[in-house]
mmCIF file of C-alpha atoms in Angstrom:
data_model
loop_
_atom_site.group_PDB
_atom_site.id
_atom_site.type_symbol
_atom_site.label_atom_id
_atom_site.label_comp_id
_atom_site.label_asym_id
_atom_site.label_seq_id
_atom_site.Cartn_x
_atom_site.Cartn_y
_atom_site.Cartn_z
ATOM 1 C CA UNK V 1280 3.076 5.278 17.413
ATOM 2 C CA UNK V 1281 -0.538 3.582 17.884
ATOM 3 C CA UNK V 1282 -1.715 0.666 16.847
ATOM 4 C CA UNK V 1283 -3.925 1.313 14.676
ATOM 5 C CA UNK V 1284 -2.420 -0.198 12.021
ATOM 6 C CA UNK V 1285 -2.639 -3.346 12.991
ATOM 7 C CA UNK V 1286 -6.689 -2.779 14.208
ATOM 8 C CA UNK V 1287 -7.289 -1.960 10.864
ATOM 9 C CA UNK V 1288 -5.470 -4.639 9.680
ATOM 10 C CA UNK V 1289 -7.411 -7.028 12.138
ATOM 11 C CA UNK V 1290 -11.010 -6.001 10.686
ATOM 12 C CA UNK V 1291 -9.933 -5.369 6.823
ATOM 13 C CA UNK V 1292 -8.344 -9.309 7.273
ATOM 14 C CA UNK V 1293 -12.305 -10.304 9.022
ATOM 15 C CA UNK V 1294 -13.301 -8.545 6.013
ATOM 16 C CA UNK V 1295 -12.434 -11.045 3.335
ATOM 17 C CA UNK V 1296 -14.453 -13.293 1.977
ATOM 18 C CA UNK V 1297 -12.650 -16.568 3.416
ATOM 19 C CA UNK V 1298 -13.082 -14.651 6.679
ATOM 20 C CA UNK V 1299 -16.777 -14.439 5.909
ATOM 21 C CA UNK V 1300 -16.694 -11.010 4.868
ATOM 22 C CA UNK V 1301 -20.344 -9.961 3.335
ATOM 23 C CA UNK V 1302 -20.181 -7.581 0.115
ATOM 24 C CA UNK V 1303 -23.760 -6.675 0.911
ATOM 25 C CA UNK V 1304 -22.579 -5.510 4.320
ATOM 26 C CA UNK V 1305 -19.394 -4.345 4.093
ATOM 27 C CA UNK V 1306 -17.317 -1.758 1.654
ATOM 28 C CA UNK V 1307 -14.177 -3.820 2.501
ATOM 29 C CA UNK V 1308 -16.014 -7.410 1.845
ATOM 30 C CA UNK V 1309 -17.381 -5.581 -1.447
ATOM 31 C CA UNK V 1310 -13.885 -4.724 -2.769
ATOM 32 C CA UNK V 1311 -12.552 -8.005 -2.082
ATOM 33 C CA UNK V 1312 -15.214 -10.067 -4.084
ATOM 34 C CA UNK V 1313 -14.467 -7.651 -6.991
ATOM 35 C CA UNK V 1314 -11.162 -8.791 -6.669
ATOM 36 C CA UNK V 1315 -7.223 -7.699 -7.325
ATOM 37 C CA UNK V 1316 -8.225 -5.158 -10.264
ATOM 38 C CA UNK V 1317 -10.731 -2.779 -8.609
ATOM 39 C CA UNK V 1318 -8.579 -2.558 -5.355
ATOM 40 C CA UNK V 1319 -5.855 -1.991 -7.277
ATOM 41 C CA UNK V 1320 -7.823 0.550 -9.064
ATOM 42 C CA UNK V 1321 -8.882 2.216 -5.837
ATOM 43 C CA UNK V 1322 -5.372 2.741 -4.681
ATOM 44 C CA UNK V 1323 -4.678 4.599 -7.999
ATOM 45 C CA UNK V 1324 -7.823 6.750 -7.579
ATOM 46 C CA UNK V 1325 -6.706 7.534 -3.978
ATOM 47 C CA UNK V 1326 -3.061 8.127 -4.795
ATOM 48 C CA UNK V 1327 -4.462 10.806 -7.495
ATOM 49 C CA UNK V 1328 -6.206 12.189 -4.936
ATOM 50 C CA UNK V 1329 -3.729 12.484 -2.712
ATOM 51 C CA UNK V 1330 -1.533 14.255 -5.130
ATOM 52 C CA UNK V 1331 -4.420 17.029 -6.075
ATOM 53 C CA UNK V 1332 -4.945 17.285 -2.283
ATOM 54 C CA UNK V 1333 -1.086 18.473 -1.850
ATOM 55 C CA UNK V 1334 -1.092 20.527 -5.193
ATOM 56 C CA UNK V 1335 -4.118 21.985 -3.217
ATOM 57 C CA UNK V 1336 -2.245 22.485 -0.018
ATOM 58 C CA UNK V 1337 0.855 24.221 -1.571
ATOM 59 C CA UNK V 1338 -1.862 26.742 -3.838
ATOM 60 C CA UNK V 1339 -3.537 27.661 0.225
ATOM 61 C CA UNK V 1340 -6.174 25.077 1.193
ATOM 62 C CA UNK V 1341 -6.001 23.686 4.634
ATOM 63 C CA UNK V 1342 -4.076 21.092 5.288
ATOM 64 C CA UNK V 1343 -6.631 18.543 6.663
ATOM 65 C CA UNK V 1344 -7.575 17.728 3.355
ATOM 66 C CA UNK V 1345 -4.432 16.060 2.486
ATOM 67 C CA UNK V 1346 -4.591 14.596 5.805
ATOM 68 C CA UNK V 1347 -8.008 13.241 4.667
ATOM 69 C CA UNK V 1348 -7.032 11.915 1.537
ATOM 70 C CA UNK V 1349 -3.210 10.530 2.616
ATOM 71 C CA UNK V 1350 -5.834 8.415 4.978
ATOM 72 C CA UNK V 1351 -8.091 6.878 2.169
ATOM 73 C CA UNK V 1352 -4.888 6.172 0.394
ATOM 74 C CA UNK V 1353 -3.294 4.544 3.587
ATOM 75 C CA UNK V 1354 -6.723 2.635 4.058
ATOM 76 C CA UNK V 1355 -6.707 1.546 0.780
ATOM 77 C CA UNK V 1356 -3.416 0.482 0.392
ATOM 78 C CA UNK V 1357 -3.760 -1.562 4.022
ATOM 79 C CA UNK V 1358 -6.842 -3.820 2.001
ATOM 80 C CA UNK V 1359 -4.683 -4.389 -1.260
ATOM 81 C CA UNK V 1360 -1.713 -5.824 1.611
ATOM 82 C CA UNK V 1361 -4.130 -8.219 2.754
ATOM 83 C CA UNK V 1362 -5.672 -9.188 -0.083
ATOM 84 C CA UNK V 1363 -2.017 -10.287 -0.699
ATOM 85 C CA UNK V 1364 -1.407 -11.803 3.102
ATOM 86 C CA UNK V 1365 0.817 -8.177 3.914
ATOM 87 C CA UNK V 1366 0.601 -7.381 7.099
ATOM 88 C CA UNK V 1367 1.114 -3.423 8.063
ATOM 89 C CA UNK V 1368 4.199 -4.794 10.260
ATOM 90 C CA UNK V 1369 6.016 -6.453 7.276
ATOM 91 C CA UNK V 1370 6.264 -2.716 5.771
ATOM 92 C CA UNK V 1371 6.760 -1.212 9.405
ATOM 93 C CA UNK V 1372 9.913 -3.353 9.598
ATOM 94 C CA UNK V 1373 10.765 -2.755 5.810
ATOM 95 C CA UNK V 1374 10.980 1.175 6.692
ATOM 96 C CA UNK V 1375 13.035 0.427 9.707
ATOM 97 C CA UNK V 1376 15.407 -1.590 7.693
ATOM 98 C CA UNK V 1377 16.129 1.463 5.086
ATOM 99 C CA UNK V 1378 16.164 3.982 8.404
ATOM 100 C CA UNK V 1379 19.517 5.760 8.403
ATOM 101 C CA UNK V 1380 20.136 4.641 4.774
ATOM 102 C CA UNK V 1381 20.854 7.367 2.209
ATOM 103 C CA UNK V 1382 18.297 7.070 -0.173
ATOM 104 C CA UNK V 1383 20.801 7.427 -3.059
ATOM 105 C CA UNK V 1384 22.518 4.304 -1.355
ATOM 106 C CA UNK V 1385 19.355 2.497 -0.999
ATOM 107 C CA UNK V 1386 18.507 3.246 -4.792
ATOM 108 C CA UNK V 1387 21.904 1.936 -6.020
ATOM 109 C CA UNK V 1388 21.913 -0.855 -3.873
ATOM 110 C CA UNK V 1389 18.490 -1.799 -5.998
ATOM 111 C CA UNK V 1390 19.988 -1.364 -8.950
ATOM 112 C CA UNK V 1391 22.724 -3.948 -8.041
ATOM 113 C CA UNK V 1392 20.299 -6.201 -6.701
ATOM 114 C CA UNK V 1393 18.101 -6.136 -10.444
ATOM 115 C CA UNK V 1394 21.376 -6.011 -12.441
ATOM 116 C CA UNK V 1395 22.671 -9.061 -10.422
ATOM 117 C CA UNK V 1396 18.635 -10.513 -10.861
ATOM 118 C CA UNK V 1397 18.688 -9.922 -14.800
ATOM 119 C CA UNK V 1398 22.292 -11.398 -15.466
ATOM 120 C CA UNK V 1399 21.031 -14.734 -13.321
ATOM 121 C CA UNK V 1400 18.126 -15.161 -15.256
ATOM 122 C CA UNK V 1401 20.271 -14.721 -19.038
ATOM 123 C CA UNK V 1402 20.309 -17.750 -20.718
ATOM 124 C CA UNK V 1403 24.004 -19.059 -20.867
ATOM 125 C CA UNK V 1404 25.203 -20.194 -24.308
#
């Protein structure tokens, strides 16, 4: 696979505003000065997108579009990770972790991991 992941990740993270990022210059800049709610906000936009792209898909449109908006979503979703010092890698090695995993195993495994969470944080009387 390429890295360009991690380019983007390099000039979203130049982007920000303790980077010097401009908002008057830059879309990326822009959405960082707005702050956590409108790229938050973006990534739900895209991810609606996304999902009317594929409804599109399945009903006969060409696939590119979803390729289009999967992109914007995956662009999106790369600022909102650094906005919270993510890097792309962090998830790359997250997916690698749950390779091979059955997702039902993975699932219950979370469940545990909450339940266990939840009964440490009870109050004991």
């Amino acid at each position: 696979m390429s890295d360009i992941l991690q380019r983007l990740a390099a000039v979203i993270a130049s982007r920000k505003p303790e980077a010097g990022g401009d908002p008057e210059h830059s879309y990326v800049a822009r959405l960082f000065a707005k702050g956590d709610d409108a790229i938050l906000k973006k990534i739900g936009e895209e991810a609606t997108e996304t999902v009317m792209a594929a409804k599109d898909v399945r009903a006969g449109a060409a696939s590119s579009r979803l390729v289009y908006e999967c992109a914007d979503l995956w662009f999106h979703s790369l600022i909102m990770l650094a906005r919270f010092d993510i890097t792309p890698q962090q998830v790359l090695d997250e997916l690698a972790r749950r390779e091979g995993l059955s997702g039902i195993e993975e699932m219950a495994s979370r469940t545990l991991q909450a339940r266990e969470r939840a009964e440490r944080a009870e109050p004991t009387e």
